[in-house]
């Protein structure tokens, strides 16, 4: 719109003409909003509020009289309040580049003053303290011209060819070098130890590998040897089993042959010996029996003769009764009693004869057959009247 002006965010609009500004300033300050400005009657100018930079390179003498080349960088800007804007506008509005030049000069003076009160060691080791003191001493002057300092950085400190800073740092450098050498030596030693450990580990690994390989090789050799011996061993075992079977068969055959010999030779021999023994015993028994028979033959013959003559004796006794006057009172029973009495008398006579013969034998006289036959000629009967069974008692017709 015609006559309406708006400042940038980092600018302050200064309107001159018409009413005066705050505190009797010759212009009004507008920031952050627009304003109608009558053309011809009002004049508008803009003051930057952005950050500015100033570099200071100054040779300063310390309290020890040693010249130091100091390089510093100051970051500053116009303050945001109207008072700072008015102060800066009145001083730098027509030539705003002068803010950096003036700021550098102000800080250079304060920097020389503060470094002159300090030693090189303090300046080198306490740069932050130096920057803080410079800021504190320059704050009032910077506020008068409407500027504020955001930061001050000491970029470098150099003593030129004096070598003081290098000499000051020499012990530290030596210590650092010594520590570096020690660290290097330690690192080297550690490296050597690590290499030795690695070598030992490699040697141990190689040894274990060789042992394992040897064990594997030995195991393979054993397996191959066992495999090579498997056939002969199996054949030997088979032959051994065959020999064992043959041995067992031979033992069985020998046992069988022994049994056959026992059955074919020993048993028949024993049987033959038993037969001979039995025959001998039988023969001895027969001879004994024959001897006993021979001893008792005459008595047996006499007994047979008596037995054979017994019926004749009974008949003769019964014949004696033929002419006798015998009355039988009880009939057939009485007749039986008479016959029984006759037989009893015959048996009594036979026993008497036997006793007499036994008495003669006990006296040592054994009658022979001729004598027996002579003494008993009256008792002989015809052979047809008496016979004796070979196995049974005498039968009388």
mmCIF file of C-alpha atoms in Angstrom:
data_model
loop_
_atom_site.group_PDB
_atom_site.id
_atom_site.type_symbol
_atom_site.label_atom_id
_atom_site.label_comp_id
_atom_site.label_asym_id
_atom_site.label_seq_id
_atom_site.Cartn_x
_atom_site.Cartn_y
_atom_site.Cartn_z
ATOM 1 C CA UNK A 1 0.000 0.000 0.000
ATOM 2 C CA UNK A 2 1.254 3.422 -0.765
ATOM 3 C CA UNK A 3 3.028 4.990 2.278
ATOM 4 C CA UNK A 4 2.892 1.829 4.443
ATOM 5 C CA UNK A 5 6.379 0.532 5.386
ATOM 6 C CA UNK A 6 7.288 -2.666 7.198
ATOM 7 C CA UNK A 7 10.805 -3.450 8.544
ATOM 8 C CA UNK A 8 12.445 -6.877 8.147
ATOM 9 C CA UNK A 9 12.630 -9.205 11.153
ATOM 10 C CA UNK A 10 16.319 -8.369 11.733
ATOM 11 C CA UNK A 11 15.879 -4.653 11.121
ATOM 12 C CA UNK A 12 14.684 -1.614 13.016
ATOM 13 C CA UNK A 13 12.779 1.062 11.052
ATOM 14 C CA UNK A 14 13.755 4.608 12.006
ATOM 15 C CA UNK A 15 11.247 7.320 11.037
ATOM 16 C CA UNK A 16 12.463 10.847 11.196
ATOM 17 C CA UNK A 17 10.361 14.007 10.794
ATOM 18 C CA UNK A 18 7.294 14.826 12.699
ATOM 19 C CA UNK A 19 7.195 13.857 16.326
ATOM 20 C CA UNK A 20 10.336 12.963 18.225
ATOM 21 C CA UNK A 21 11.030 9.546 19.530
ATOM 22 C CA UNK A 22 11.514 8.115 23.018
ATOM 23 C CA UNK A 23 13.703 10.224 25.292
ATOM 24 C CA UNK A 24 13.833 13.086 22.828
ATOM 25 C CA UNK A 25 15.393 11.020 20.097
ATOM 26 C CA UNK A 26 15.288 12.615 16.652
ATOM 27 C CA UNK A 27 13.430 9.592 15.232
ATOM 28 C CA UNK A 28 10.868 7.033 16.111
ATOM 29 C CA UNK A 29 11.798 3.350 16.272
ATOM 30 C CA UNK A 30 9.499 0.740 14.758
ATOM 31 C CA UNK A 31 10.261 -3.031 15.008
ATOM 32 C CA UNK A 32 8.129 -5.998 14.294
ATOM 33 C CA UNK A 33 5.203 -4.186 12.589
ATOM 34 C CA UNK A 34 4.450 -1.725 9.783
ATOM 35 C CA UNK A 35 3.750 1.936 9.848
ATOM 36 C CA UNK A 36 2.157 4.546 7.547
ATOM 37 C CA UNK A 37 4.731 7.036 6.513
ATOM 38 C CA UNK A 38 3.756 10.230 4.761
ATOM 39 C CA UNK A 39 5.916 10.722 1.788
ATOM 40 C CA UNK A 40 7.913 13.913 1.544
ATOM 41 C CA UNK A 41 7.035 14.746 5.174
ATOM 42 C CA UNK A 42 8.632 11.702 6.745
ATOM 43 C CA UNK A 43 11.919 9.880 6.069
ATOM 44 C CA UNK A 44 12.478 6.197 6.746
ATOM 45 C CA UNK A 45 15.841 4.492 7.395
ATOM 46 C CA UNK A 46 16.603 0.891 8.435
ATOM 47 C CA UNK A 47 19.193 -0.265 11.059
ATOM 48 C CA UNK A 48 20.337 -3.881 10.995
ATOM 49 C CA UNK A 49 19.809 -5.956 14.118
ATOM 50 C CA UNK A 50 21.586 -9.035 12.767
ATOM 51 C CA UNK A 51 24.769 -10.610 14.141
ATOM 52 C CA UNK A 52 28.033 -8.937 13.216
ATOM 53 C CA UNK A 53 31.603 -10.107 13.512
ATOM 54 C CA UNK A 54 34.813 -8.331 14.265
ATOM 55 C CA UNK A 55 38.284 -9.834 14.193
ATOM 56 C CA UNK A 56 41.053 -8.469 16.385
ATOM 57 C CA UNK A 57 44.739 -9.163 15.809
ATOM 58 C CA UNK A 58 46.878 -7.404 18.365
ATOM 59 C CA UNK A 59 50.402 -7.575 19.768
ATOM 60 C CA UNK A 60 50.178 -7.462 23.529
ATOM 61 C CA UNK A 61 52.891 -7.379 26.146
ATOM 62 C CA UNK A 62 52.441 -9.553 29.208
ATOM 63 C CA UNK A 63 53.334 -8.723 32.753
ATOM 64 C CA UNK A 64 56.637 -10.492 32.148
ATOM 65 C CA UNK A 65 57.426 -8.172 29.200
ATOM 66 C CA UNK A 66 56.997 -10.838 26.602
ATOM 67 C CA UNK A 67 55.229 -9.738 23.439
ATOM 68 C CA UNK A 68 52.422 -12.017 22.350
ATOM 69 C CA UNK A 69 50.530 -11.948 19.112
ATOM 70 C CA UNK A 70 46.881 -12.491 20.015
ATOM 71 C CA UNK A 71 44.087 -13.135 17.595
ATOM 72 C CA UNK A 72 40.472 -12.922 18.767
ATOM 73 C CA UNK A 73 37.008 -12.940 17.203
ATOM 74 C CA UNK A 74 34.067 -10.926 18.632
ATOM 75 C CA UNK A 75 30.460 -11.671 17.828
ATOM 76 C CA UNK A 76 28.148 -8.689 18.527
ATOM 77 C CA UNK A 77 24.917 -7.011 17.459
ATOM 78 C CA UNK A 78 22.686 -3.997 18.136
ATOM 79 C CA UNK A 79 20.596 -4.471 21.234
ATOM 80 C CA UNK A 80 16.880 -5.230 20.783
ATOM 81 C CA UNK A 81 15.685 -2.497 23.185
ATOM 82 C CA UNK A 82 14.818 0.979 21.885
ATOM 83 C CA UNK A 83 17.589 2.640 23.857
ATOM 84 C CA UNK A 84 20.251 0.440 22.248
ATOM 85 C CA UNK A 85 18.667 0.971 18.816
ATOM 86 C CA UNK A 86 18.591 4.754 19.332
ATOM 87 C CA UNK A 87 22.249 4.791 20.540
ATOM 88 C CA UNK A 88 23.398 2.658 17.639
ATOM 89 C CA UNK A 89 21.251 4.558 15.138
ATOM 90 C CA UNK A 90 22.657 7.871 16.170
ATOM 91 C CA UNK A 91 26.231 6.513 15.795
ATOM 92 C CA UNK A 92 26.160 4.010 12.937
ATOM 93 C CA UNK A 93 22.986 4.629 10.896
ATOM 94 C CA UNK A 94 24.785 6.448 8.093
ATOM 95 C CA UNK A 95 27.748 3.982 8.073
ATOM 96 C CA UNK A 96 26.847 0.690 9.706
ATOM 97 C CA UNK A 97 30.199 -0.926 8.725
ATOM 98 C CA UNK A 98 31.849 1.229 11.378
ATOM 99 C CA UNK A 99 30.293 -0.942 14.084
ATOM 100 C CA UNK A 100 32.784 -3.751 13.350
ATOM 101 C CA UNK A 101 35.755 -1.364 13.185
ATOM 102 C CA UNK A 102 34.862 0.407 16.415
ATOM 103 C CA UNK A 103 34.115 -2.845 18.198
ATOM 104 C CA UNK A 104 37.515 -4.239 17.156
ATOM 105 C CA UNK A 105 39.314 -1.212 18.433
ATOM 106 C CA UNK A 106 37.461 -1.259 21.757
ATOM 107 C CA UNK A 107 38.271 -4.948 22.310
ATOM 108 C CA UNK A 108 41.861 -4.467 21.220
ATOM 109 C CA UNK A 109 42.419 -1.857 23.906
ATOM 110 C CA UNK A 110 40.777 -3.949 26.616
ATOM 111 C CA UNK A 111 42.687 -7.028 25.422
ATOM 112 C CA UNK A 112 46.051 -5.257 25.721
ATOM 113 C CA UNK A 113 45.158 -4.000 29.173
ATOM 114 C CA UNK A 114 44.112 -7.386 30.493
ATOM 115 C CA UNK A 115 47.036 -9.283 28.906
ATOM 116 C CA UNK A 116 49.435 -6.733 30.419
ATOM 117 C CA UNK A 117 48.249 -7.806 33.865
ATOM 118 C CA UNK A 118 48.728 -11.515 33.232
ATOM 119 C CA UNK A 119 51.649 -13.885 32.708
ATOM 120 C CA UNK A 120 52.232 -16.002 29.685
ATOM 121 C CA UNK A 121 51.421 -19.145 31.663
ATOM 122 C CA UNK A 122 48.073 -17.667 32.772
ATOM 123 C CA UNK A 123 47.249 -16.450 29.271
ATOM 124 C CA UNK A 124 48.095 -19.802 27.742
ATOM 125 C CA UNK A 125 46.448 -21.934 30.358
ATOM 126 C CA UNK A 126 43.486 -19.666 31.179
ATOM 127 C CA UNK A 127 42.143 -18.405 27.894
ATOM 128 C CA UNK A 128 38.567 -18.559 29.083
ATOM 129 C CA UNK A 129 39.431 -16.350 32.034
ATOM 130 C CA UNK A 130 41.057 -13.826 29.660
ATOM 131 C CA UNK A 131 37.957 -13.758 27.442
ATOM 132 C CA UNK A 132 35.651 -13.308 30.430
ATOM 133 C CA UNK A 133 37.658 -10.372 31.787
ATOM 134 C CA UNK A 134 37.710 -8.676 28.364
ATOM 135 C CA UNK A 135 33.953 -9.039 28.080
ATOM 136 C CA UNK A 136 33.350 -7.674 31.555
ATOM 137 C CA UNK A 137 35.552 -4.580 30.988
ATOM 138 C CA UNK A 138 34.061 -3.830 27.544
ATOM 139 C CA UNK A 139 30.429 -4.346 28.437
ATOM 140 C CA UNK A 140 29.827 -0.769 29.640
ATOM 141 C CA UNK A 141 31.418 0.880 26.621
ATOM 142 C CA UNK A 142 29.602 -1.427 24.232
ATOM 143 C CA UNK A 143 26.284 -0.584 25.912
ATOM 144 C CA UNK A 144 26.866 3.141 25.406
ATOM 145 C CA UNK A 145 27.065 2.704 21.662
ATOM 146 C CA UNK A 146 24.029 0.379 21.662
ATOM 147 C CA UNK A 147 25.955 -2.881 21.061
ATOM 148 C CA UNK A 148 25.979 -6.162 22.962
ATOM 149 C CA UNK A 149 28.626 -8.857 22.692
ATOM 150 C CA UNK A 150 27.461 -12.453 22.364
ATOM 151 C CA UNK A 151 30.905 -14.102 22.529
ATOM 152 C CA UNK A 152 34.633 -13.539 22.492
ATOM 153 C CA UNK A 153 36.943 -16.273 21.269
ATOM 154 C CA UNK A 154 40.766 -16.162 21.582
ATOM 155 C CA UNK A 155 41.805 -17.796 18.361
ATOM 156 C CA UNK A 156 45.578 -17.923 18.830
ATOM 157 C CA UNK A 157 48.446 -16.784 21.050
ATOM 158 C CA UNK A 158 51.936 -16.679 19.600
ATOM 159 C CA UNK A 159 55.198 -15.273 20.934
ATOM 160 C CA UNK A 160 56.857 -15.128 17.536
ATOM 161 C CA UNK A 161 60.573 -16.001 17.581
ATOM 162 C CA UNK A 162 60.946 -15.653 21.324
ATOM 163 C CA UNK A 163 60.308 -19.312 21.925
ATOM 164 C CA UNK A 164 58.943 -18.752 25.417
ATOM 165 C CA UNK A 165 55.816 -20.714 24.848
ATOM 166 C CA UNK A 166 57.834 -23.518 23.271
ATOM 167 C CA UNK A 167 60.272 -23.468 26.199
ATOM 168 C CA UNK A 168 57.375 -23.427 28.594
ATOM 169 C CA UNK A 169 55.919 -26.389 26.861
ATOM 170 C CA UNK A 170 59.266 -28.185 26.558
ATOM 171 C CA UNK A 171 58.972 -30.049 29.907
ATOM 172 C CA UNK A 172 55.476 -30.954 29.039
ATOM 173 C CA UNK A 173 56.618 -31.917 25.599
ATOM 174 C CA UNK A 174 59.428 -33.973 27.125
ATOM 175 C CA UNK A 175 57.059 -35.558 29.582
ATOM 176 C CA UNK A 176 54.623 -36.138 26.824
ATOM 177 C CA UNK A 177 57.377 -37.502 24.618
ATOM 178 C CA UNK A 178 58.592 -39.651 27.494
ATOM 179 C CA UNK A 179 55.101 -40.856 28.139
ATOM 180 C CA UNK A 180 54.713 -41.342 24.442
ATOM 181 C CA UNK A 181 57.950 -43.312 24.322
ATOM 182 C CA UNK A 182 56.912 -45.297 27.375
ATOM 183 C CA UNK A 183 53.556 -45.857 25.827
ATOM 184 C CA UNK A 184 55.259 -46.791 22.596
ATOM 185 C CA UNK A 185 57.630 -49.118 24.442
ATOM 186 C CA UNK A 186 54.737 -50.602 26.331
ATOM 187 C CA UNK A 187 52.826 -50.904 23.130
ATOM 188 C CA UNK A 188 55.865 -52.491 21.487
ATOM 189 C CA UNK A 189 56.335 -54.828 24.441
ATOM 190 C CA UNK A 190 52.668 -55.648 24.410
ATOM 191 C CA UNK A 191 52.898 -56.187 20.695
ATOM 192 C CA UNK A 192 55.941 -58.435 21.116
ATOM 193 C CA UNK A 193 54.240 -60.318 23.934
ATOM 194 C CA UNK A 194 51.136 -60.596 21.845
ATOM 195 C CA UNK A 195 53.263 -61.879 18.970
ATOM 196 C CA UNK A 196 54.972 -64.345 21.305
ATOM 197 C CA UNK A 197 51.640 -65.456 22.708
ATOM 198 C CA UNK A 198 50.339 -65.736 19.178
ATOM 199 C CA UNK A 199 53.458 -67.710 18.198
ATOM 200 C CA UNK A 200 53.051 -69.988 21.237
ATOM 201 C CA UNK A 201 49.391 -70.406 20.438
ATOM 202 C CA UNK A 202 50.253 -71.200 16.865
ATOM 203 C CA UNK A 203 52.947 -73.639 18.004
ATOM 204 C CA UNK A 204 50.532 -75.213 20.473
ATOM 205 C CA UNK A 205 47.867 -75.381 17.819
ATOM 206 C CA UNK A 206 50.377 -76.884 15.401
ATOM 207 C CA UNK A 207 51.452 -79.397 18.070
ATOM 208 C CA UNK A 208 47.868 -80.335 18.853
ATOM 209 C CA UNK A 209 47.151 -80.530 15.150
ATOM 210 C CA UNK A 210 50.182 -82.776 14.666
ATOM 211 C CA UNK A 211 49.105 -84.935 17.613
ATOM 212 C CA UNK A 212 45.580 -85.197 16.278
ATOM 213 C CA UNK A 213 46.896 -85.989 12.831
ATOM 214 C CA UNK A 214 49.240 -88.605 14.307
ATOM 215 C CA UNK A 215 46.367 -90.092 16.308
ATOM 216 C CA UNK A 216 44.177 -90.106 13.224
ATOM 217 C CA UNK A 217 47.003 -91.635 11.190
ATOM 218 C CA UNK A 218 47.639 -94.254 13.897
ATOM 219 C CA UNK A 219 43.931 -94.996 14.082
ATOM 220 C CA UNK A 220 43.771 -95.304 10.304
ATOM 221 C CA UNK A 221 46.834 -97.578 10.358
ATOM 222 C CA UNK A 222 45.265 -99.690 13.109
ATOM 223 C CA UNK A 223 42.032 -99.875 11.163
ATOM 224 C CA UNK A 224 43.915 -100.822 7.996
ATOM 225 C CA UNK A 225 45.972 -103.376 9.921
ATOM 226 C CA UNK A 226 42.827 -104.803 11.482
ATOM 227 C CA UNK A 227 41.179 -104.841 8.082
ATOM 228 C CA UNK A 228 44.256 -106.543 6.612
ATOM 229 C CA UNK A 229 44.305 -109.056 9.476
ATOM 230 C CA UNK A 230 40.558 -109.575 9.387
ATOM 231 C CA UNK A 231 40.793 -112.144 6.594
ATOM 232 C CA UNK A 232 43.636 -114.214 8.115
ATOM 233 C CA UNK A 233 42.118 -113.902 11.566
ATOM 234 C CA UNK A 234 38.744 -115.007 10.276
ATOM 235 C CA UNK A 235 40.425 -117.899 8.439
ATOM 236 C CA UNK A 236 42.415 -118.759 11.567
ATOM 237 C CA UNK A 237 39.272 -118.623 13.690
ATOM 238 C CA UNK A 238 37.485 -120.773 11.135
ATOM 239 C CA UNK A 239 40.380 -123.263 11.132
ATOM 240 C CA UNK A 240 40.430 -123.184 14.902
ATOM 241 C CA UNK A 241 36.706 -123.873 14.972
ATOM 242 C CA UNK A 242 37.231 -126.661 12.427
ATOM 243 C CA UNK A 243 40.055 -128.104 14.555
ATOM 244 C CA UNK A 244 37.900 -127.817 17.652
ATOM 245 C CA UNK A 245 35.046 -129.545 15.829
ATOM 246 C CA UNK A 246 37.438 -132.220 14.549
ATOM 247 C CA UNK A 247 38.890 -132.612 18.032
ATOM 248 C CA UNK A 248 35.428 -132.945 19.494
ATOM 249 C CA UNK A 249 34.495 -135.391 16.743
ATOM 250 C CA UNK A 250 37.692 -137.368 17.408
ATOM 251 C CA UNK A 251 36.918 -137.377 21.116
ATOM 252 C CA UNK A 252 33.395 -138.556 20.391
ATOM 253 C CA UNK A 253 34.743 -141.193 17.990
ATOM 254 C CA UNK A 254 37.296 -142.293 20.599
ATOM 255 C CA UNK A 255 34.564 -142.430 23.207
ATOM 256 C CA UNK A 256 32.351 -144.315 20.806
ATOM 257 C CA UNK A 257 35.253 -146.644 19.945
ATOM 258 C CA UNK A 258 35.890 -147.116 23.648
ATOM 259 C CA UNK A 259 32.239 -147.965 24.118
ATOM 260 C CA UNK A 260 32.452 -150.277 21.107
ATOM 261 C CA UNK A 261 35.561 -151.921 22.584
ATOM 262 C CA UNK A 262 33.773 -152.254 25.894
ATOM 263 C CA UNK A 263 30.768 -153.670 24.107
ATOM 264 C CA UNK A 264 32.752 -155.869 21.691
ATOM 265 C CA UNK A 265 35.682 -156.965 23.883
ATOM 266 C CA UNK A 266 35.271 -156.149 27.549
ATOM 267 C CA UNK A 267 31.635 -157.148 27.886
ATOM 268 C CA UNK A 268 32.087 -160.426 25.993
ATOM 269 C CA UNK A 269 35.254 -161.112 27.985
ATOM 270 C CA UNK A 270 33.442 -160.379 31.194
ATOM 271 C CA UNK A 271 30.524 -162.469 30.032
ATOM 272 C CA UNK A 272 32.903 -165.270 29.040
ATOM 273 C CA UNK A 273 34.667 -164.981 32.387
ATOM 274 C CA UNK A 274 31.319 -165.012 34.141
ATOM 275 C CA UNK A 275 30.272 -168.001 32.062
ATOM 276 C CA UNK A 276 33.498 -169.804 32.891
ATOM 277 C CA UNK A 277 33.099 -168.896 36.549
ATOM 278 C CA UNK A 278 29.509 -170.085 36.515
ATOM 279 C CA UNK A 279 30.511 -173.272 34.673
ATOM 280 C CA UNK A 280 33.332 -173.812 37.131
ATOM 281 C CA UNK A 281 31.019 -173.194 40.034
ATOM 282 C CA UNK A 282 28.446 -175.412 38.429
ATOM 283 C CA UNK A 283 31.060 -178.051 37.811
ATOM 284 C CA UNK A 284 32.256 -177.769 41.388
ATOM 285 C CA UNK A 285 28.699 -177.953 42.567
ATOM 286 C CA UNK A 286 28.100 -180.915 40.268
ATOM 287 C CA UNK A 287 31.180 -182.654 41.564
ATOM 288 C CA UNK A 288 30.110 -181.916 45.106
ATOM 289 C CA UNK A 289 26.687 -183.185 44.360
ATOM 290 C CA UNK A 290 28.183 -186.226 42.696
ATOM 291 C CA UNK A 291 30.426 -186.796 45.716
ATOM 292 C CA UNK A 292 27.492 -186.427 48.063
ATOM 293 C CA UNK A 293 25.456 -188.589 45.767
ATOM 294 C CA UNK A 294 28.202 -191.177 45.700
ATOM 295 C CA UNK A 295 28.360 -191.043 49.521
ATOM 296 C CA UNK A 296 24.659 -191.501 49.881
ATOM 297 C CA UNK A 297 24.114 -193.799 46.885
ATOM 298 C CA UNK A 298 24.004 -197.024 48.847
ATOM 299 C CA UNK A 299 21.513 -195.600 51.327
ATOM 300 C CA UNK A 300 19.361 -194.288 48.545
ATOM 301 C CA UNK A 301 19.606 -197.644 46.753
ATOM 302 C CA UNK A 302 18.699 -199.438 49.977
ATOM 303 C CA UNK A 303 15.781 -197.086 50.497
ATOM 304 C CA UNK A 304 14.593 -197.814 46.954
ATOM 305 C CA UNK A 305 14.976 -201.496 47.561
ATOM 306 C CA UNK A 306 13.078 -201.335 50.844
ATOM 307 C CA UNK A 307 10.453 -199.233 49.219
ATOM 308 C CA UNK A 308 10.274 -201.692 46.391
ATOM 309 C CA UNK A 309 10.046 -204.658 48.848
ATOM 310 C CA UNK A 310 7.483 -202.920 51.091
ATOM 311 C CA UNK A 311 4.520 -204.221 49.121
ATOM 312 C CA UNK A 312 5.871 -207.729 49.230
ATOM 313 C CA UNK A 313 6.331 -207.468 52.985
ATOM 314 C CA UNK A 314 2.842 -206.242 53.399
ATOM 315 C CA UNK A 315 1.614 -208.988 51.074
ATOM 316 C CA UNK A 316 3.453 -211.671 53.069
ATOM 317 C CA UNK A 317 2.007 -210.263 56.291
ATOM 318 C CA UNK A 318 -1.362 -210.259 54.731
ATOM 319 C CA UNK A 319 -0.785 -213.792 53.464
ATOM 320 C CA UNK A 320 -0.125 -214.858 57.047
ATOM 321 C CA UNK A 321 -3.585 -213.770 57.827
ATOM 322 C CA UNK A 322 -5.067 -215.815 55.070
ATOM 323 C CA UNK A 323 -5.374 -219.044 57.170
ATOM 324 C CA UNK A 324 -6.224 -217.244 60.349
ATOM 325 C CA UNK A 325 -9.704 -217.130 61.750
ATOM 326 C CA UNK A 326 -10.425 -213.447 61.803
ATOM 327 C CA UNK A 327 -13.790 -212.024 62.490
ATOM 328 C CA UNK A 328 -14.498 -208.615 61.106
ATOM 329 C CA UNK A 329 -17.108 -207.026 63.215
ATOM 330 C CA UNK A 330 -17.518 -203.636 61.599
ATOM 331 C CA UNK A 331 -17.539 -204.682 57.970
ATOM 332 C CA UNK A 332 -15.654 -202.696 55.521
ATOM 333 C CA UNK A 333 -14.342 -200.244 58.159
ATOM 334 C CA UNK A 334 -12.906 -203.124 60.153
ATOM 335 C CA UNK A 335 -11.268 -204.510 57.061
ATOM 336 C CA UNK A 336 -9.732 -201.147 56.331
ATOM 337 C CA UNK A 337 -8.377 -200.981 59.838
ATOM 338 C CA UNK A 338 -6.731 -204.377 59.441
ATOM 339 C CA UNK A 339 -5.145 -203.316 56.121
ATOM 340 C CA UNK A 340 -3.941 -200.096 57.694
ATOM 341 C CA UNK A 341 -2.435 -202.017 60.555
ATOM 342 C CA UNK A 342 -0.614 -204.264 58.140
ATOM 343 C CA UNK A 343 0.790 -201.254 56.273
ATOM 344 C CA UNK A 344 1.790 -199.729 59.587
ATOM 345 C CA UNK A 345 3.598 -202.858 60.562
ATOM 346 C CA UNK A 346 5.383 -202.848 57.204
ATOM 347 C CA UNK A 347 6.472 -199.239 57.682
ATOM 348 C CA UNK A 348 7.677 -200.054 61.194
ATOM 349 C CA UNK A 349 9.724 -202.864 59.817
ATOM 350 C CA UNK A 350 11.105 -200.495 57.117
ATOM 351 C CA UNK A 351 12.111 -197.913 59.724
ATOM 352 C CA UNK A 352 13.790 -200.572 61.825
ATOM 353 C CA UNK A 353 15.793 -201.734 58.856
ATOM 354 C CA UNK A 354 16.809 -198.147 58.053
ATOM 355 C CA UNK A 355 17.949 -197.574 61.627
ATOM 356 C CA UNK A 356 20.012 -200.701 61.550
ATOM 357 C CA UNK A 357 21.589 -199.651 58.277
ATOM 358 C CA UNK A 358 22.283 -196.164 59.646
ATOM 359 C CA UNK A 359 23.963 -197.677 62.678
ATOM 360 C CA UNK A 360 26.199 -199.729 60.486
ATOM 361 C CA UNK A 361 27.212 -196.707 58.428
ATOM 362 C CA UNK A 362 28.075 -194.808 61.610
ATOM 363 C CA UNK A 363 30.301 -197.746 62.648
ATOM 364 C CA UNK A 364 32.206 -197.327 59.360
ATOM 365 C CA UNK A 365 30.783 -200.324 57.493
ATOM 366 C CA UNK A 366 29.048 -199.464 54.252
ATOM 367 C CA UNK A 367 27.443 -202.431 52.562
ATOM 368 C CA UNK A 368 27.940 -202.627 48.822
ATOM 369 C CA UNK A 369 25.366 -203.649 46.341
ATOM 370 C CA UNK A 370 26.313 -207.331 46.487
ATOM 371 C CA UNK A 371 26.008 -207.423 50.236
ATOM 372 C CA UNK A 372 22.806 -205.547 50.172
ATOM 373 C CA UNK A 373 21.411 -207.814 47.634
ATOM 374 C CA UNK A 374 22.538 -210.905 49.610
ATOM 375 C CA UNK A 375 21.030 -209.868 52.946
ATOM 376 C CA UNK A 376 17.758 -208.818 51.424
ATOM 377 C CA UNK A 377 17.251 -211.611 49.000
ATOM 378 C CA UNK A 378 14.125 -212.667 50.828
ATOM 379 C CA UNK A 379 12.578 -209.185 50.345
ATOM 380 C CA UNK A 380 13.129 -208.800 46.569
ATOM 381 C CA UNK A 381 10.107 -208.644 44.427
ATOM 382 C CA UNK A 382 9.743 -208.991 40.692
ATOM 383 C CA UNK A 383 10.716 -205.863 38.818
ATOM 384 C CA UNK A 384 7.331 -205.846 37.225
ATOM 385 C CA UNK A 385 5.661 -205.419 40.638
ATOM 386 C CA UNK A 386 7.472 -202.187 41.630
ATOM 387 C CA UNK A 387 8.719 -199.051 39.746
ATOM 388 C CA UNK A 388 9.785 -195.600 40.746
ATOM 389 C CA UNK A 389 9.176 -192.486 38.801
ATOM 390 C CA UNK A 390 12.237 -190.423 38.098
ATOM 391 C CA UNK A 391 10.574 -187.275 39.314
ATOM 392 C CA UNK A 392 7.849 -188.479 41.686
ATOM 393 C CA UNK A 393 7.095 -190.942 44.590
ATOM 394 C CA UNK A 394 6.972 -194.703 44.307
ATOM 395 C CA UNK A 395 3.905 -196.196 42.612
ATOM 396 C CA UNK A 396 2.690 -199.670 43.808
ATOM 397 C CA UNK A 397 0.602 -201.875 41.460
#
